[in-house]
mmCIF file of C-alpha atoms in Angstrom:
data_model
loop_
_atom_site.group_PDB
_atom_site.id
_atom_site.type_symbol
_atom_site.label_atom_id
_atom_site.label_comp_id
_atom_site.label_asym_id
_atom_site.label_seq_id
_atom_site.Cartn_x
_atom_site.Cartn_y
_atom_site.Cartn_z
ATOM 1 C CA UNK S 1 -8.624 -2.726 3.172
ATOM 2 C CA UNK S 2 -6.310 -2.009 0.553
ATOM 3 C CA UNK S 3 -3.882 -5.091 -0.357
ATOM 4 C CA UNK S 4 -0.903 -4.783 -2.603
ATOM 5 C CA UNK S 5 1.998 -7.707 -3.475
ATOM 6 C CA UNK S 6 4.943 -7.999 -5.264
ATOM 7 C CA UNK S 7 6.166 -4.235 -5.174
ATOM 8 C CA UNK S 8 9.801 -5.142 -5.881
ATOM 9 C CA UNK S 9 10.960 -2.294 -4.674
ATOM 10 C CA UNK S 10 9.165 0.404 -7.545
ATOM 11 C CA UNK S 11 8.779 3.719 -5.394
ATOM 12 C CA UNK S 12 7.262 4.856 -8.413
ATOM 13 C CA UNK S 13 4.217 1.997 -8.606
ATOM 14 C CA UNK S 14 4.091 1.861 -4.525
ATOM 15 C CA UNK S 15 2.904 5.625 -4.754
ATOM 16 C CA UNK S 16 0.353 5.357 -7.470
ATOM 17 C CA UNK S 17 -1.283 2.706 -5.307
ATOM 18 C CA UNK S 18 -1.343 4.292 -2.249
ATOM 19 C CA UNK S 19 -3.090 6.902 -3.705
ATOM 20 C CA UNK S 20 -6.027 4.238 -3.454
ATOM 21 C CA UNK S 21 -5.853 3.846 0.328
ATOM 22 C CA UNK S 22 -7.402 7.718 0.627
ATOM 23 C CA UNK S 23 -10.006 7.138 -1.883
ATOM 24 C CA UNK S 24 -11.363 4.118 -1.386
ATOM 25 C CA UNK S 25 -11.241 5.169 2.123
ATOM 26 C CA UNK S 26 -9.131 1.748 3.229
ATOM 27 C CA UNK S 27 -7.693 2.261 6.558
ATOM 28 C CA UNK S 28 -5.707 -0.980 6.612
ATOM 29 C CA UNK S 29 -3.006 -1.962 4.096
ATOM 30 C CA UNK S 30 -2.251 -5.623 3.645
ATOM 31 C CA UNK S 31 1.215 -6.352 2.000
ATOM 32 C CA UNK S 32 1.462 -9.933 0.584
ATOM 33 C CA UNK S 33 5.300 -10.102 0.184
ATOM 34 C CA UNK S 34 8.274 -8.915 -1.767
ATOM 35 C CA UNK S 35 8.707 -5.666 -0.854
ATOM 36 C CA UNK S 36 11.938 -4.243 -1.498
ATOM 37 C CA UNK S 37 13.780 -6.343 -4.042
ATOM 38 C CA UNK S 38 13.150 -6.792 -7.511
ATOM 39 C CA UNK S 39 14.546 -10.743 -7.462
ATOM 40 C CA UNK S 40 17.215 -12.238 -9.834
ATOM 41 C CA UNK S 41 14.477 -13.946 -12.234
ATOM 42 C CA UNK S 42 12.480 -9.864 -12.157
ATOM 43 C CA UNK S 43 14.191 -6.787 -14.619
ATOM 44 C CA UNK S 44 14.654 -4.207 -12.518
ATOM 45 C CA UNK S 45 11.317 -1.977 -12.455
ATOM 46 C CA UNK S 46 10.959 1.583 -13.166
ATOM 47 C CA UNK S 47 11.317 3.516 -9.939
ATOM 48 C CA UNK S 48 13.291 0.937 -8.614
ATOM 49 C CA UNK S 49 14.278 2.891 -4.919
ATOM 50 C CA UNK S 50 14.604 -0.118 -2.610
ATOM 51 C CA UNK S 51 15.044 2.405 0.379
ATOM 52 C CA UNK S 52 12.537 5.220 -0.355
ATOM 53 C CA UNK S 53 10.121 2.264 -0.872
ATOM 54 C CA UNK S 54 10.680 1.044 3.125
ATOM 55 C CA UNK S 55 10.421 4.705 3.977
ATOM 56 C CA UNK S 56 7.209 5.578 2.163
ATOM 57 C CA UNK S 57 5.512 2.112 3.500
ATOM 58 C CA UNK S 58 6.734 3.386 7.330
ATOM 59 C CA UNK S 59 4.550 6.354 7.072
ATOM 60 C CA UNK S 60 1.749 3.394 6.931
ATOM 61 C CA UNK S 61 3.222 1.142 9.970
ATOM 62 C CA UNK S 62 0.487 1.593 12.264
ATOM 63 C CA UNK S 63 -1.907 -0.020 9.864
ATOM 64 C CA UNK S 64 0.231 -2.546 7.720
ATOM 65 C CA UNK S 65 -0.145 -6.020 8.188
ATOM 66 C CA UNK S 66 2.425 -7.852 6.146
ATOM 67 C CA UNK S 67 3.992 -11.214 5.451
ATOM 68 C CA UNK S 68 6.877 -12.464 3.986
ATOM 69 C CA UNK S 69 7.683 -13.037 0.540
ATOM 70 C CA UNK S 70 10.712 -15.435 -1.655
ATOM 71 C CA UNK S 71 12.455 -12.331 -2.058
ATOM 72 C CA UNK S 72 12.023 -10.618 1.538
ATOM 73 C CA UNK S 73 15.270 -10.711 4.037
ATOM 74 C CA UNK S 74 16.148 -10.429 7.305
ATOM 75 C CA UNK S 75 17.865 -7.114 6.381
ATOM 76 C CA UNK S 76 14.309 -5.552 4.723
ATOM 77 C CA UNK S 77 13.353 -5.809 8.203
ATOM 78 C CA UNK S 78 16.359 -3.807 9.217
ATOM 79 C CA UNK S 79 14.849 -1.420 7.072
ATOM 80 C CA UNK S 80 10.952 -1.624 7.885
ATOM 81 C CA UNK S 81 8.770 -0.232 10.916
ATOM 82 C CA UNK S 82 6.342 -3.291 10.668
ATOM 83 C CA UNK S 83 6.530 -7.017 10.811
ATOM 84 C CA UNK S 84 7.370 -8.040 7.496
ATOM 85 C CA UNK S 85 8.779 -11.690 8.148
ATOM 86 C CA UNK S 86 5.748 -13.724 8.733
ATOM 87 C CA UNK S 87 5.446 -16.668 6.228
ATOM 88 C CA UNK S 88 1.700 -16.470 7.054
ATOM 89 C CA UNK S 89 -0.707 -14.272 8.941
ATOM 90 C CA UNK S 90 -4.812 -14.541 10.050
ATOM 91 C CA UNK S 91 -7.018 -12.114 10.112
ATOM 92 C CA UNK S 92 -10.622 -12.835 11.329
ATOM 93 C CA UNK S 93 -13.250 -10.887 9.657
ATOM 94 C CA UNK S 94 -16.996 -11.341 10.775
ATOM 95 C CA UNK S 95 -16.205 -14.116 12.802
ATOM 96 C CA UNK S 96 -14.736 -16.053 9.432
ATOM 97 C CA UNK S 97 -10.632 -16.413 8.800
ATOM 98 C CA UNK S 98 -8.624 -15.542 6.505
ATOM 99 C CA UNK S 99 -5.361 -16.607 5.730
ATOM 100 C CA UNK S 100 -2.862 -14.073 4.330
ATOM 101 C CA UNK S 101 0.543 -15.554 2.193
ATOM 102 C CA UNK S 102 2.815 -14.343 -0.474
ATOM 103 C CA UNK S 103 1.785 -17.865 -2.384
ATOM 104 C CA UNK S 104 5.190 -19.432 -2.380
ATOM 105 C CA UNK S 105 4.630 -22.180 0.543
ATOM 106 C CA UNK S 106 0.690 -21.741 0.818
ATOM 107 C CA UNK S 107 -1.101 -21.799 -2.395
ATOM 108 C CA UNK S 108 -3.926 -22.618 -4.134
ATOM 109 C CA UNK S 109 -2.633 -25.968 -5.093
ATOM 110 C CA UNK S 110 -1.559 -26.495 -1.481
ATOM 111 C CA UNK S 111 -3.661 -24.414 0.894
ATOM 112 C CA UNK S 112 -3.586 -23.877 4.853
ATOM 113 C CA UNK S 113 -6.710 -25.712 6.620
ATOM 114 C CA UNK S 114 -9.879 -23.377 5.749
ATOM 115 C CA UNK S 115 -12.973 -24.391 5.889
ATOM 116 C CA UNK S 116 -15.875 -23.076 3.632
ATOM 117 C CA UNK S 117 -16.550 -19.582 4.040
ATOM 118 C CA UNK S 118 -12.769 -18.886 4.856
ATOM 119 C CA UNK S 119 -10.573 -16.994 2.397
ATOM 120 C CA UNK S 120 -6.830 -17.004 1.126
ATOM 121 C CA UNK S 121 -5.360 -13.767 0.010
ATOM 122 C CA UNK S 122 -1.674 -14.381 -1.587
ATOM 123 C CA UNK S 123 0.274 -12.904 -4.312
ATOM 124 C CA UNK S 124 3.540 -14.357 -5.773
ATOM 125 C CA UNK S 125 2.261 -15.504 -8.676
ATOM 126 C CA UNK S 126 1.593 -11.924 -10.840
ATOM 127 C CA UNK S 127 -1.756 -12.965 -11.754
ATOM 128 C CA UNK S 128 -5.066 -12.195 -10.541
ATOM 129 C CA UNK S 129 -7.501 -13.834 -9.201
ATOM 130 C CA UNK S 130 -11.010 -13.528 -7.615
ATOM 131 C CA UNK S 131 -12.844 -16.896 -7.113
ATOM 132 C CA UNK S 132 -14.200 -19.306 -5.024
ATOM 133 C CA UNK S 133 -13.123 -22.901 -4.755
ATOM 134 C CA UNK S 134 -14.953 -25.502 -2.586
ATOM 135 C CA UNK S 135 -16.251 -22.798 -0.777
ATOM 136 C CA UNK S 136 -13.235 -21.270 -0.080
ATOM 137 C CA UNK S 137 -12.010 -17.597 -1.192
ATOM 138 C CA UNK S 138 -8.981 -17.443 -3.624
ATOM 139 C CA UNK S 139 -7.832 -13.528 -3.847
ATOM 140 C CA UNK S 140 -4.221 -12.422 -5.802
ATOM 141 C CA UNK S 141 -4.496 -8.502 -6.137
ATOM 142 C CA UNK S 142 -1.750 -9.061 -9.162
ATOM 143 C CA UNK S 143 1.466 -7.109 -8.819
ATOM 144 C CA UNK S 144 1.527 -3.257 -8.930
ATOM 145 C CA UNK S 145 5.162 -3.444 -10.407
ATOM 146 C CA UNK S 146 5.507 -6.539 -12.452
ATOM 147 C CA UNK S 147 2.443 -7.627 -13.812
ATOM 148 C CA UNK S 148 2.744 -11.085 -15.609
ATOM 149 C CA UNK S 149 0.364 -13.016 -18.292
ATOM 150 C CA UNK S 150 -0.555 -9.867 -20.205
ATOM 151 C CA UNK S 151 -2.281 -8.613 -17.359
ATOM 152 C CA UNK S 152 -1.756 -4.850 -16.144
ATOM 153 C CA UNK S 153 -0.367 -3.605 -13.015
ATOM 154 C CA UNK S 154 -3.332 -4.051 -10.213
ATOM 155 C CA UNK S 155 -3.525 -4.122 -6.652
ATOM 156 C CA UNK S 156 -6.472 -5.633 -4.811
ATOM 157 C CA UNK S 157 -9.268 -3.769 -2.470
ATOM 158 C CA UNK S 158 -12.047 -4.946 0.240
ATOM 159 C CA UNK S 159 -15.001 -2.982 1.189
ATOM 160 C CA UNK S 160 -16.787 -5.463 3.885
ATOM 161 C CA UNK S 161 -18.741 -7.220 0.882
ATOM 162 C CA UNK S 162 -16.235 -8.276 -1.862
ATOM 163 C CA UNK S 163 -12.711 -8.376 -2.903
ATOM 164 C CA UNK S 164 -11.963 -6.753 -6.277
ATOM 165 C CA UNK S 165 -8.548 -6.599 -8.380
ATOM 166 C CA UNK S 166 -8.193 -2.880 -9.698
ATOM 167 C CA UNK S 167 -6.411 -2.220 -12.448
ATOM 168 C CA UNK S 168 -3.148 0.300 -11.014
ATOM 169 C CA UNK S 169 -3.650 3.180 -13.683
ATOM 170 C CA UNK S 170 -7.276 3.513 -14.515
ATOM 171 C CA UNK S 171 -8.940 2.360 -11.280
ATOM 172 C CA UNK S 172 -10.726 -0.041 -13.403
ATOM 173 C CA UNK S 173 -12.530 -3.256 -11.509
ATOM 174 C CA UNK S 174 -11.027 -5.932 -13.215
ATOM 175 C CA UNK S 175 -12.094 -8.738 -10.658
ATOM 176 C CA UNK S 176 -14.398 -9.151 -8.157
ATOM 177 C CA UNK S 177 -15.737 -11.672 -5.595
ATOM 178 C CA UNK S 178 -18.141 -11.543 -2.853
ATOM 179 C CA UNK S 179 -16.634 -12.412 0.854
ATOM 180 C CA UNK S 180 -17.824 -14.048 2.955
ATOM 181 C CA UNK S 181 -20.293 -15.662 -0.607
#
């Protein structure tokens, strides 16, 4: 499972990351929110191709599962082949849940009802993170586009036994966490 937030709409940074999905062999692609716009508070990123972004991710609709981020809109959607407007989505994994958000309502500071063993994957934030917390899984991938906190572009990757925050240009594990512990 390959999972990648906060593109903001960098056709240039949305390619070198899919370039993952083949080899790490991920055949599903979680998006954790803001897609398509850079946001008034965000620089506008290199690449920045709002539209060929939507297009390249529709080549990918049949195995996206996405949810909405702050700077998501009803007219992304317009633009998109896949849900993209959830606030929140669950995917069960082994029998155990796991709660997918862009980090802006759910968060680590306020998180859905999990129970131990049970995971939350979000982005938002720019910053990653791999970690448990009272038994719970706490994954951010980081932003491919614009990383924040002196960290570098990363996007995030499952393989059945752990979550791990890769570093976008050298492949490098920066993070990692077993799931379920």
């Amino acid at each position: 499972m390959l999972i990648i937030s906060d593109i903001h709409g960098s056709i240039t940074a949305l390619d070198k990351a899919l370039a993952y999905k083949a080899s790490l062999g991920a055949r599903q692609i979680i998006l954790l929110g803001d897609l398509l716009n850079h946001g008034p508070r965000n620089p506008i990123p290199d690449g920045y191709q709002a539209a060929a972004v939507a297009a390249r991710l529709n080549q990918y609709a049949d195995c996206i599962v996405a949810v909405r981020g702050n700077c998501d809109s009803e007219v992304d959607q317009m633009l998109c082949d896949f849900p993209l407007l959830a606030e929140y989505n669950w995917l069960i994994i082994n029998g155990k849940r796991l709660c997918l958000s862009h980090g802006h309502t759910y968060n680590p500071e306020q998180l859905p009802p999990l129970a131990a063993g049970e995971g939350f994957v979000f982005g938002h934030t720019h910053l990653p993170l791999a970690e448990h917390q009272d038994g719970v899984l706490l994954f951010n991938p980081g932003s491919i586009t614009i990383p924040k906190g002196g960290h570098p572009a990363s996007l995030g990757h499952y393989d059945g036994k752990s979550f791990r925050v890769i570093e976008l240009d050298s492949g490098e594990v920066l993070k990692s966490c077993r799931w379920p512990a």
